[in-house]
Amino acid sequence: IPNYRAVYGSEVVKDYEIGAKVDFTWGDARGRFNAAYYHVDYTDIQRNQQGQLPSGAFLVFVANAAKAELSGFEGELTLEPNSRSLLQINYSYNKTAYTQWTGNDPLSLFPAGTVLDLSTNPFPNAPKHKVSVNVSYDIVQSDKYGVVTIGGQAYAQSREYWTAFSQRFIDAYGPATLGALSQAPYVTFNARIDWTDVMGNEGLDASLFVRNLTDEIYTSSGLVNLNSNGWAGKTFSEPRTFGLTLGYHF
């Protein structure tokens, strides 16, 4: 059976990072910019494998079957244009690619002993792009009435795959399976109003919020069993949600 060992070894990760933090002023505004670049050499990657014994029985095992390179960039900008407003922007770029991965067919569609190149499979749970924007503004700043802040958040990401064998599934069952194997790119919006020290009562806070403002339908995880049971399941994130909180802290 290709890649079979009675005992599998540890994964090896060599991580290289470089970054910088810069504080700056621009007129009355002040801000901070953080940036980092990373590169990872990832070897002896553990992947679930399966093969057929001479008796005809199937064996499922873990093997150190793959090597990969990961690299990316992360940037964070925080800007305070004045004493009432705040802007935060976060972006990350994540490039992942296997440099080596050969093994038996994870779907068991090829004859036992057949060795396939599996290096074209995308990494699971690793969207290439993620970006979020947060804004807030104090519409009231008063010792008598407290502080009332309105804010909003936008979040977007590119496609995210759920299984380590996504390309193998597509090769075997066709591109129509893409929706079962991954979450397409999506954008969500949140909004809230926070009232701190309500009517001058220190420690008394209230908030009104709405999450997923546009009622976007998207998933946060998935389980794929197309080859064994013919189905794939997904965990859907919450729909548009409204809420009100009231709290007191000492």
Coordinates of N, CA and C in Angstrom, one line a residue, residues 7-239:
V7 N 3.8 3.1 12.0 CA 3.8 4.3 12.9 C 4.1 5.5 12.0
Y8 N 3.3 6.5 12.1 CA 3.6 7.7 11.4 C 4.3 8.7 12.3
G9 N 5.1 9.6 11.7 CA 5.9 10.6 12.4 C 5.2 11.9 12.6
S10 N 6.0 12.8 13.2 CA 5.5 14.2 13.5 C 5.6 15.0 12.2
E11 N 4.7 16.0 12.1 CA 4.8 17.0 11.0 C 6.0 18.0 11.4
V12 N 6.6 18.6 10.4 CA 7.7 19.5 10.6 C 7.3 20.8 9.9
V13 N 7.4 21.9 10.7 CA 7.0 23.2 10.2 C 8.2 24.2 10.5
K14 N 8.7 24.8 9.4 CA 9.8 25.8 9.5 C 9.1 27.1 9.1
D15 N 9.0 28.1 10.0 CA 8.3 29.3 9.8 C 9.3 30.5 9.9
Y16 N 9.2 31.3 8.8 CA 10.0 32.5 8.7 C 9.1 33.7 8.6
E17 N 9.3 34.7 9.5 CA 8.4 35.9 9.5 C 9.2 37.2 9.6
I18 N 8.7 38.2 9.0 CA 9.3 39.6 9.1 C 8.1 40.6 9.1
G19 N 8.2 41.6 10.0 CA 7.1 42.5 10.1 C 7.6 43.8 10.6
A20 N 6.7 44.8 10.6 CA 7.0 46.1 11.1 C 5.7 46.8 11.7
K21 N 5.9 47.7 12.6 CA 4.8 48.5 13.2 C 5.2 49.9 13.1
V22 N 4.3 50.7 12.6 CA 4.5 52.2 12.4 C 3.4 53.0 13.0
D23 N 3.7 53.9 13.9 CA 2.8 54.9 14.4 C 3.0 56.2 13.7
F24 N 1.9 56.8 13.3 CA 2.0 58.0 12.5 C 0.9 59.0 12.9
T25 N 1.1 60.3 12.5 CA 0.1 61.3 12.6 C -0.1 62.0 11.2
W26 N -1.3 62.4 11.0 CA -1.6 63.1 9.7 C -2.6 64.2 10.0
G27 N -2.0 65.4 10.2 CA -2.9 66.5 10.6 C -3.3 66.2 12.1
D28 N -4.6 66.3 12.3 CA -5.1 66.0 13.7 C -5.3 64.5 13.9
A29 N -5.2 63.7 12.8 CA -5.4 62.2 12.9 C -4.1 61.5 13.4
R30 N -4.3 60.4 14.0 CA -3.2 59.6 14.4 C -3.6 58.1 14.1
G31 N -2.5 57.3 13.9 CA -2.8 56.0 13.4 C -1.7 55.0 13.7
R32 N -1.9 53.8 13.3 CA -0.9 52.7 13.4 C -1.1 51.8 12.3
F33 N 0.0 51.4 11.7 CA 0.0 50.4 10.6 C 0.9 49.2 10.9
N34 N 0.4 48.0 11.0 CA 1.2 46.8 11.2 C 1.2 46.0 9.9
A35 N 2.3 45.4 9.6 CA 2.4 44.6 8.4 C 3.4 43.4 8.7
A36 N 3.1 42.3 8.2 CA 3.9 41.1 8.4 C 3.9 40.2 7.1
Y37 N 5.0 39.6 6.8 CA 5.1 38.6 5.7 C 5.6 37.3 6.3
Y38 N 5.1 36.2 5.9 CA 5.5 34.9 6.4 C 5.7 33.9 5.3
H39 N 6.6 33.0 5.6 CA 6.8 31.9 4.7 C 7.0 30.6 5.5
V40 N 6.3 29.6 5.1 CA 6.4 28.3 5.9 C 6.8 27.2 5.0
D41 N 7.8 26.4 5.4 CA 8.1 25.1 4.7 C 7.5 24.0 5.6
Y42 N 6.5 23.3 5.0 CA 5.7 22.4 5.8 C 5.9 21.0 5.2
T43 N 6.6 20.1 6.0 CA 6.9 18.8 5.5 C 6.4 17.7 6.4
D44 N 6.4 16.5 5.9 CA 5.9 15.3 6.6 C 4.4 15.5 7.0
I45 N 3.6 16.1 6.1 CA 2.2 16.5 6.4 C 1.4 15.2 6.6
Q46 N 0.7 15.1 7.7 CA -0.1 13.9 7.9 C -1.4 14.0 7.2
R47 N -1.7 13.0 6.4 CA -3.0 12.9 5.6 C -3.6 11.5 5.8
N48 N -4.9 11.5 5.9 CA -5.6 10.2 6.0 C -5.5 9.5 4.6
Q49 N -5.1 8.2 4.7 CA -5.0 7.4 3.5 C -5.8 6.2 3.6
Q50 N -6.1 5.5 2.5 CA -6.7 4.2 2.6 C -6.2 3.4 1.4
G51 N -6.2 2.1 1.7 CA -5.7 1.1 0.6 C -6.4 -0.2 0.8
Q52 N -6.2 -1.1 -0.1 CA -6.8 -2.4 -0.1 C -5.8 -3.5 0.1
L53 N -6.0 -4.3 1.1 CA -5.1 -5.4 1.4 C -5.3 -6.6 0.4
P54 N -4.4 -7.5 0.4 CA -4.5 -8.6 -0.6 C -5.8 -9.4 -0.3
S55 N -6.3 -9.4 0.9 CA -7.5 -10.1 1.3 C -8.8 -9.4 0.7
G56 N -8.6 -8.2 0.2 CA -9.7 -7.4 -0.3 C -10.3 -6.4 0.7
A57 N -9.8 -6.5 2.0 CA -10.3 -5.6 3.0 C -9.6 -4.2 2.8
F58 N -10.3 -3.2 3.2 CA -9.8 -1.8 3.1 C -9.1 -1.4 4.4
L59 N -8.0 -0.7 4.3 CA -7.3 -0.3 5.5 C -7.2 1.2 5.4
V60 N -7.6 1.9 6.5 CA -7.5 3.3 6.7 C -6.4 3.7 7.6
F61 N -5.5 4.6 7.2 CA -4.3 4.9 8.1 C -3.9 6.3 7.8
V62 N -3.0 6.8 8.7 CA -2.4 8.1 8.6 C -1.0 8.0 8.1
A63 N -0.6 8.8 7.2 CA 0.7 8.8 6.6 C 1.3 10.2 6.5
N64 N 2.7 10.3 6.7 CA 3.4 11.5 6.4 C 3.6 11.6 4.9
A65 N 2.6 12.1 4.2 CA 2.5 11.8 2.7 C 2.8 13.1 1.9
A66 N 2.9 14.3 2.5 CA 3.0 15.4 1.6 C 4.0 16.5 2.1
K67 N 4.3 17.4 1.2 CA 5.1 18.6 1.5 C 4.4 19.8 0.9
A68 N 4.6 20.9 1.5 CA 3.9 22.1 1.0 C 4.7 23.4 1.4
E69 N 4.4 24.5 0.6 CA 4.9 25.8 1.0 C 3.7 26.7 1.2
L70 N 3.8 27.5 2.2 CA 2.7 28.5 2.5 C 3.4 29.8 2.7
S71 N 2.8 30.9 2.1 CA 3.3 32.2 2.3 C 2.2 33.2 2.3
G72 N 2.4 34.4 2.8 CA 1.3 35.3 2.9 C 1.7 36.6 3.5
F73 N 0.7 37.5 3.5 CA 0.9 38.9 4.0 C -0.3 39.2 4.9
E74 N 0.0 39.9 6.0 CA -1.1 40.4 6.8 C -0.8 41.9 7.1
G75 N -1.9 42.7 7.0 CA -1.8 44.1 7.2 C -2.9 44.6 8.1
E76 N -2.6 45.5 9.0 CA -3.7 46.1 9.8 C -3.5 47.6 10.0
L77 N -4.5 48.4 9.6 CA -4.5 49.8 9.8 C -5.5 50.3 10.8
T78 N -5.0 51.1 11.7 CA -5.9 51.7 12.7 C -5.8 53.2 12.6
L79 N -6.9 53.9 12.4 CA -6.8 55.3 12.2 C -7.9 56.0 13.0
E80 N -7.5 57.0 13.8 CA -8.4 57.9 14.6 C -8.3 59.3 14.0
P81 N -9.3 59.6 13.1 CA -9.3 60.9 12.5 C -9.5 62.1 13.5
N82 N -10.2 61.8 14.5 CA -10.5 62.7 15.6 C -10.9 62.0 16.9
S83 N -11.2 62.7 17.9 CA -11.5 62.1 19.2 C -12.9 61.3 19.2
R84 N -13.6 61.4 18.1 CA -14.9 60.7 18.1 C -15.0 59.5 17.2
S85 N -14.1 59.4 16.2 CA -14.2 58.4 15.2 C -13.0 57.4 15.2
L86 N -13.3 56.2 14.7 CA -12.2 55.2 14.6 C -12.4 54.4 13.3
L87 N -11.4 54.1 12.6 CA -11.4 53.2 11.4 C -10.3 52.1 11.6
Q88 N -10.7 50.9 11.3 CA -9.8 49.7 11.4 C -10.0 48.9 10.1
I89 N -8.9 48.6 9.5 CA -8.9 47.8 8.2 C -7.9 46.7 8.4
N90 N -8.3 45.4 8.2 CA -7.5 44.3 8.3 C -7.5 43.5 7.0
Y91 N -6.4 43.1 6.5 CA -6.4 42.3 5.3 C -5.3 41.2 5.4
S92 N -5.6 40.0 4.9 CA -4.6 38.9 4.8 C -4.7 38.2 3.5
Y93 N -3.5 37.9 3.0 CA -3.3 37.1 1.8 C -2.6 35.8 2.1
N94 N -3.2 34.7 1.7 CA -2.6 33.4 2.1 C -2.5 32.5 0.9
K95 N -1.2 32.2 0.5 CA -1.0 31.4 -0.7 C -0.5 30.0 -0.2
T96 N -1.2 29.0 -0.5 CA -0.8 27.6 -0.1 C -0.7 26.7 -1.3
A97 N 0.3 25.8 -1.3 CA 0.4 24.9 -2.4 C 1.3 23.7 -2.0
Y98 N 0.8 22.5 -2.4 CA 1.6 21.3 -2.1 C 2.7 21.3 -3.1
T99 N 3.9 21.0 -2.7 CA 5.1 20.8 -3.6 C 5.3 19.3 -3.9
Q100 N 4.7 18.4 -3.0 CA 4.8 17.0 -3.2 C 3.7 16.3 -2.5
W101 N 3.0 15.4 -3.2 CA 2.0 14.6 -2.5 C 1.6 13.5 -3.5
T102 N 2.1 12.3 -3.3 CA 1.6 11.2 -4.1 C 1.1 10.1 -3.1
G103 N 0.1 9.4 -3.6 CA -0.4 8.3 -2.7 C -1.5 7.6 -3.5
N104 N -2.1 6.7 -2.8 CA -3.3 5.9 -3.3 C -4.5 6.8 -3.4
D105 N -5.4 6.4 -4.2 CA -6.6 7.2 -4.4 C -7.4 7.3 -3.1
P106 N -7.6 8.5 -2.6 CA -8.4 8.7 -1.3 C -9.9 8.3 -1.5
L107 N -10.3 8.2 -2.8 CA -11.7 7.9 -3.0 C -11.9 6.4 -3.3
S108 N -10.8 5.7 -3.5 CA -10.8 4.2 -3.7 C -11.5 3.9 -5.0
L109 N -11.4 4.8 -6.0 CA -12.0 4.5 -7.3 C -11.0 3.9 -8.3
F110 N -9.7 4.0 -8.1 CA -8.7 3.4 -8.9 C -8.4 2.0 -8.3
P111 N -7.8 1.1 -9.1 CA -7.5 -0.2 -8.5 C -6.4 -0.1 -7.4
A112 N -6.4 -1.0 -6.5 CA -5.5 -1.0 -5.4 C -4.1 -1.0 -5.9
G113 N -3.2 -0.2 -5.2 CA -1.8 0.0 -5.6 C -1.6 1.1 -6.6
T114 N -2.6 1.7 -7.2 CA -2.4 2.8 -8.1 C -2.0 4.0 -7.3
V115 N -0.9 4.7 -7.8 CA -0.4 5.9 -7.2 C -0.8 7.1 -8.0
L116 N -1.3 8.1 -7.3 CA -1.8 9.3 -7.9 C -1.0 10.5 -7.5
D117 N -0.9 11.5 -8.3 CA -0.4 12.8 -7.9 C -1.5 13.6 -7.3
L118 N -1.5 13.9 -6.0 CA -2.5 14.6 -5.3 C -2.2 16.0 -5.0
S119 N -1.1 16.5 -5.5 CA -0.5 17.8 -5.1 C -1.4 19.0 -5.6
T120 N -2.3 18.7 -6.5 CA -3.2 19.8 -7.0 C -4.4 20.1 -6.1
N121 N -4.5 19.3 -5.0 CA -5.6 19.6 -4.1 C -5.3 20.9 -3.3
P122 N -6.4 21.8 -3.2 CA -6.2 23.0 -2.4 C -6.2 22.7 -0.9
F123 N -5.5 23.5 -0.1 CA -5.5 23.4 1.3 C -6.9 23.6 1.8
P124 N -7.4 22.8 2.8 CA -8.7 23.1 3.4 C -8.6 24.2 4.4
N125 N -9.7 24.9 4.6 CA -9.8 26.0 5.6 C -8.8 27.0 5.5
A126 N -8.4 27.4 4.2 CA -7.4 28.4 4.0 C -7.8 29.3 2.8
P127 N -8.8 30.2 3.0 CA -9.1 31.2 2.0 C -7.9 32.0 1.6
K128 N -7.8 32.4 0.3 CA -6.7 33.1 -0.1 C -6.7 34.6 0.4
H129 N -7.9 35.2 0.3 CA -8.1 36.6 0.7 C -9.1 36.7 1.9
K130 N -8.8 37.5 2.9 CA -9.8 37.9 3.9 C -9.6 39.4 4.2
V131 N -10.7 40.1 4.3 CA -10.6 41.5 4.7 C -11.8 41.9 5.5
S132 N -11.5 42.8 6.5 CA -12.6 43.3 7.4 C -12.3 44.8 7.6
V133 N -13.4 45.5 7.6 CA -13.4 47.0 7.9 C -14.3 47.3 9.0
N134 N -13.9 48.0 10.0 CA -14.6 48.4 11.2 C -14.6 49.9 11.3
V135 N -15.8 50.5 11.5 CA -15.9 52.0 11.7 C -16.8 52.3 12.9
S136 N -16.4 53.3 13.6 CA -17.3 53.7 14.7 C -17.2 55.2 14.9
Y137 N -18.3 55.8 15.4 CA -18.4 57.2 15.6 C -19.2 57.5 16.9
D138 N -18.6 58.4 17.8 CA -19.3 58.8 19.0 C -20.3 60.0 18.6
I139 N -21.6 59.7 18.6 CA -22.5 60.8 18.3 C -22.8 61.6 19.6
V140 N -22.6 61.0 20.7 CA -22.7 61.8 22.0 C -21.5 61.4 22.9
Q141 N -20.9 62.5 23.4 CA -19.9 62.3 24.4 C -20.2 63.3 25.6
S142 N -20.8 62.8 26.7 CA -21.3 63.7 27.7 C -21.1 63.1 29.1
D143 N -20.7 63.8 30.1 CA -20.6 63.3 31.4 C -22.1 63.1 31.9
K144 N -23.0 63.9 31.5 CA -24.4 63.8 32.0 C -25.2 62.7 31.3
Y145 N -24.9 62.4 30.0 CA -25.7 61.4 29.3 C -25.0 60.2 28.9
G146 N -23.7 60.2 29.1 CA -22.8 59.1 28.7 C -22.3 59.2 27.3
V147 N -21.8 58.1 26.7 CA -21.3 58.1 25.4 C -22.1 57.1 24.5
V148 N -22.6 57.7 23.4 CA -23.4 56.9 22.4 C -22.5 56.7 21.2
T149 N -22.3 55.4 20.8 CA -21.4 55.1 19.7 C -22.1 54.3 18.6
I150 N -22.1 54.7 17.4 CA -22.6 53.9 16.3 C -21.5 53.3 15.5
G151 N -21.6 52.0 15.1 CA -20.5 51.4 14.4 C -21.0 50.3 13.4
G152 N -20.1 50.0 12.6 CA -20.4 49.0 11.5 C -19.2 48.2 11.2
Q153 N -19.5 47.0 10.7 CA -18.4 46.1 10.2 C -18.7 45.4 8.9
A154 N -17.8 45.3 8.0 CA -17.9 44.6 6.8 C -16.8 43.5 6.8
Y155 N -17.2 42.3 6.3 CA -16.2 41.2 6.3 C -16.4 40.5 4.9
A156 N -15.3 40.2 4.3 CA -15.3 39.4 3.0 C -14.2 38.4 3.0
Q157 N -14.4 37.3 2.3 CA -13.4 36.4 2.1 C -13.6 35.6 0.8
S158 N -12.5 35.0 0.3 CA -12.6 34.3 -1.0 C -13.0 32.8 -0.6
R159 N -13.0 32.0 -1.7 CA -13.5 30.6 -1.5 C -12.7 29.8 -0.4
E160 N -13.4 29.0 0.3 CA -12.8 28.2 1.3 C -13.2 26.7 1.1
Y161 N -12.3 25.8 1.1 CA -12.5 24.4 0.9 C -12.6 23.7 2.2
W162 N -13.4 22.6 2.2 CA -13.7 21.9 3.5 C -12.9 20.6 3.6
T163 N -12.4 20.0 2.5 CA -11.7 18.7 2.6 C -10.3 18.8 2.0
A164 N -9.4 18.0 2.4 CA -8.1 17.9 1.8 C -8.1 17.3 0.4
F165 N -9.2 16.7 0.0 CA -9.2 16.1 -1.3 C -10.2 16.7 -2.3
S166 N -10.3 18.0 -2.2 CA -11.4 18.7 -3.0 C -11.1 18.5 -4.5
Q167 N -9.9 18.7 -5.0 CA -9.7 18.5 -6.4 C -9.9 17.1 -6.9
R168 N -9.5 16.2 -6.0 CA -9.8 14.8 -6.4 C -11.3 14.5 -6.5
F169 N -12.1 15.1 -5.7 CA -13.5 14.9 -5.8 C -14.0 15.5 -7.1
I170 N -13.5 16.7 -7.4 CA -13.9 17.4 -8.7 C -13.5 16.6 -9.9
D171 N -12.3 16.0 -9.9 CA -11.8 15.2 -11.0 C -12.7 14.0 -11.2
A172 N -13.1 13.4 -10.0 CA -13.9 12.1 -10.1 C -15.4 12.3 -10.4
Y173 N -16.0 13.4 -9.8 CA -17.4 13.6 -9.9 C -17.9 14.8 -10.7
G174 N -16.9 15.6 -11.1 CA -17.3 16.8 -12.0 C -17.3 18.1 -11.2
P175 N -17.3 19.2 -11.9 CA -17.3 20.5 -11.3 C -18.6 20.9 -10.5
A176 N -19.7 20.1 -10.8 CA -20.9 20.4 -10.1 C -20.8 20.1 -8.6
T177 N -19.8 19.4 -8.2 CA -19.6 19.1 -6.7 C -18.9 20.2 -6.0
L178 N -18.5 21.3 -6.7 CA -17.8 22.4 -6.1 C -18.5 23.0 -4.9
G179 N -19.9 23.2 -5.1 CA -20.7 23.8 -4.0 C -20.7 22.9 -2.8
A180 N -20.6 21.6 -2.9 CA -20.6 20.7 -1.8 C -19.3 20.7 -1.1
L181 N -18.2 21.0 -1.8 CA -16.9 20.9 -1.3 C -16.4 22.2 -0.6
S182 N -17.1 23.3 -0.8 CA -16.5 24.6 -0.4 C -17.6 25.6 -0.2
Q183 N -17.1 26.7 0.4 CA -18.0 27.9 0.5 C -17.5 28.9 -0.5
A184 N -18.4 29.4 -1.3 CA -18.1 30.4 -2.3 C -17.7 31.7 -1.6
P185 N -17.0 32.7 -2.3 CA -16.8 34.0 -1.7 C -18.0 34.7 -1.2
Y186 N -17.9 35.4 -0.1 CA -19.1 36.0 0.5 C -18.7 37.3 1.2
V187 N -19.7 38.1 1.5 CA -19.5 39.4 2.2 C -20.6 39.5 3.3
T188 N -20.3 39.9 4.5 CA -21.3 40.1 5.5 C -21.1 41.5 6.1
F189 N -22.2 42.0 6.7 CA -22.2 43.3 7.4 C -22.9 43.2 8.7
N190 N -22.3 43.9 9.7 CA -22.9 44.0 11.1 C -23.0 45.5 11.4
A191 N -23.9 45.8 12.3 CA -24.1 47.1 12.8 C -24.5 47.1 14.3
R192 N -24.1 48.2 15.0 CA -24.5 48.2 16.4 C -24.5 49.7 16.9
I193 N -25.2 49.9 18.0 CA -25.2 51.1 18.7 C -24.9 50.8 20.2
D194 N -23.9 51.4 20.7 CA -23.5 51.2 22.1 C -23.7 52.5 22.9
W195 N -24.3 52.3 24.1 CA -24.5 53.4 25.0 C -23.7 53.1 26.3
T196 N -22.7 53.8 26.5 CA -21.8 53.6 27.7 C -22.1 54.6 28.8
D197 N -22.2 54.2 30.0 CA -22.5 55.0 31.2 C -23.9 55.7 30.9
V198 N -24.9 54.9 30.8 CA -26.2 55.4 30.4 C -26.7 56.5 31.4
M199 N -27.1 57.7 30.8 CA -27.5 58.8 31.6 C -26.6 59.2 32.7
G200 N -25.3 59.0 32.5 CA -24.3 59.4 33.5 C -24.1 58.4 34.6
N201 N -24.8 57.2 34.5 CA -24.6 56.1 35.5 C -23.4 55.3 35.1
E202 N -22.3 55.5 35.8 CA -21.0 54.9 35.5 C -21.2 53.3 35.7
G203 N -20.8 52.6 34.7 CA -20.8 51.1 34.7 C -22.1 50.6 34.1
L204 N -23.1 51.4 33.8 CA -24.3 50.9 33.2 C -24.2 51.1 31.6
D205 N -24.3 50.0 30.9 CA -24.1 50.0 29.5 C -25.3 49.3 28.8
A206 N -25.6 49.8 27.6 CA -26.6 49.1 26.8 C -26.2 49.1 25.3
S207 N -26.6 48.1 24.6 CA -26.2 47.9 23.2 C -27.4 47.4 22.4
L208 N -27.5 47.8 21.2 CA -28.4 47.3 20.2 C -27.6 46.9 19.0
F209 N -27.8 45.7 18.5 CA -27.0 45.2 17.4 C -27.8 44.4 16.4
V210 N -27.2 44.3 15.2 CA -27.8 43.4 14.2 C -26.6 42.8 13.5
R211 N -26.6 41.5 13.5 CA -25.5 40.7 12.8 C -26.0 40.1 11.5
N212 N -25.1 40.0 10.5 CA -25.5 39.6 9.2 C -26.7 40.4 8.6
L213 N -26.4 41.7 8.5 CA -27.4 42.6 8.2 C -28.2 42.3 6.9
T214 N -27.5 41.8 5.9 CA -28.1 41.5 4.6 C -28.7 40.0 4.5
D215 N -28.6 39.3 5.6 CA -29.1 38.0 5.7 C -28.4 37.1 4.7
E216 N -27.1 37.2 4.6 CA -26.3 36.4 3.7 C -26.3 34.9 4.2
I217 N -26.5 34.0 3.2 CA -26.5 32.6 3.5 C -25.1 32.0 3.2
Y218 N -24.4 31.6 4.2 CA -23.1 31.0 4.0 C -22.8 30.0 5.1
T219 N -21.7 29.2 4.9 CA -21.4 28.1 5.8 C -20.1 28.3 6.4
S220 N -19.9 27.8 7.6 CA -18.6 27.9 8.4 C -17.8 26.6 8.4
S221 N -18.4 25.5 8.0 CA -17.6 24.2 8.0 C -18.4 23.2 7.2
G222 N -17.7 22.1 6.8 CA -18.4 21.1 6.0 C -17.8 19.8 6.2
L223 N -18.6 18.7 5.9 CA -18.2 17.3 6.0 C -18.5 16.7 4.7
V224 N -17.5 16.1 4.0 CA -17.8 15.5 2.7 C -17.6 14.0 2.7
N225 N -18.7 13.3 2.3 CA -18.7 11.9 2.2 C -19.3 11.4 0.9
L226 N -18.9 12.1 -0.2 CA -19.5 11.8 -1.5 C -19.1 10.5 -2.0
N227 N -17.9 10.0 -1.7 CA -17.5 8.7 -2.2 C -18.0 7.5 -1.4
S228 N -18.3 7.7 -0.1 CA -18.7 6.6 0.7 C -20.2 6.5 0.8
N229 N -20.8 7.6 1.2 CA -22.3 7.6 1.4 C -23.1 8.5 0.5
G230 N -22.4 9.2 -0.4 CA -23.0 10.0 -1.4 C -23.6 11.3 -0.9
W231 N -23.1 11.8 0.2 CA -23.7 13.1 0.7 C -22.5 14.0 1.2
A232 N -22.9 15.2 1.4 CA -22.0 16.2 2.0 C -22.8 17.1 2.9
G233 N -22.3 17.4 4.1 CA -23.0 18.2 5.0 C -22.3 19.5 5.3
K234 N -23.1 20.6 5.6 CA -22.5 21.9 5.9 C -23.1 22.4 7.2
T235 N -22.3 23.2 7.9 CA -22.8 24.0 9.1 C -23.0 25.4 8.6
F236 N -24.3 25.8 8.7 CA -24.6 27.2 8.2 C -24.4 28.2 9.4
S237 N -23.9 29.3 9.0 CA -23.8 30.4 10.0 C -25.1 31.1 10.3
E238 N -25.2 31.9 11.3 CA -26.5 32.4 11.8 C -27.1 33.4 10.7
P239 N -28.4 33.4 10.6 CA -29.0 34.4 9.7 C -29.0 35.8 10.3

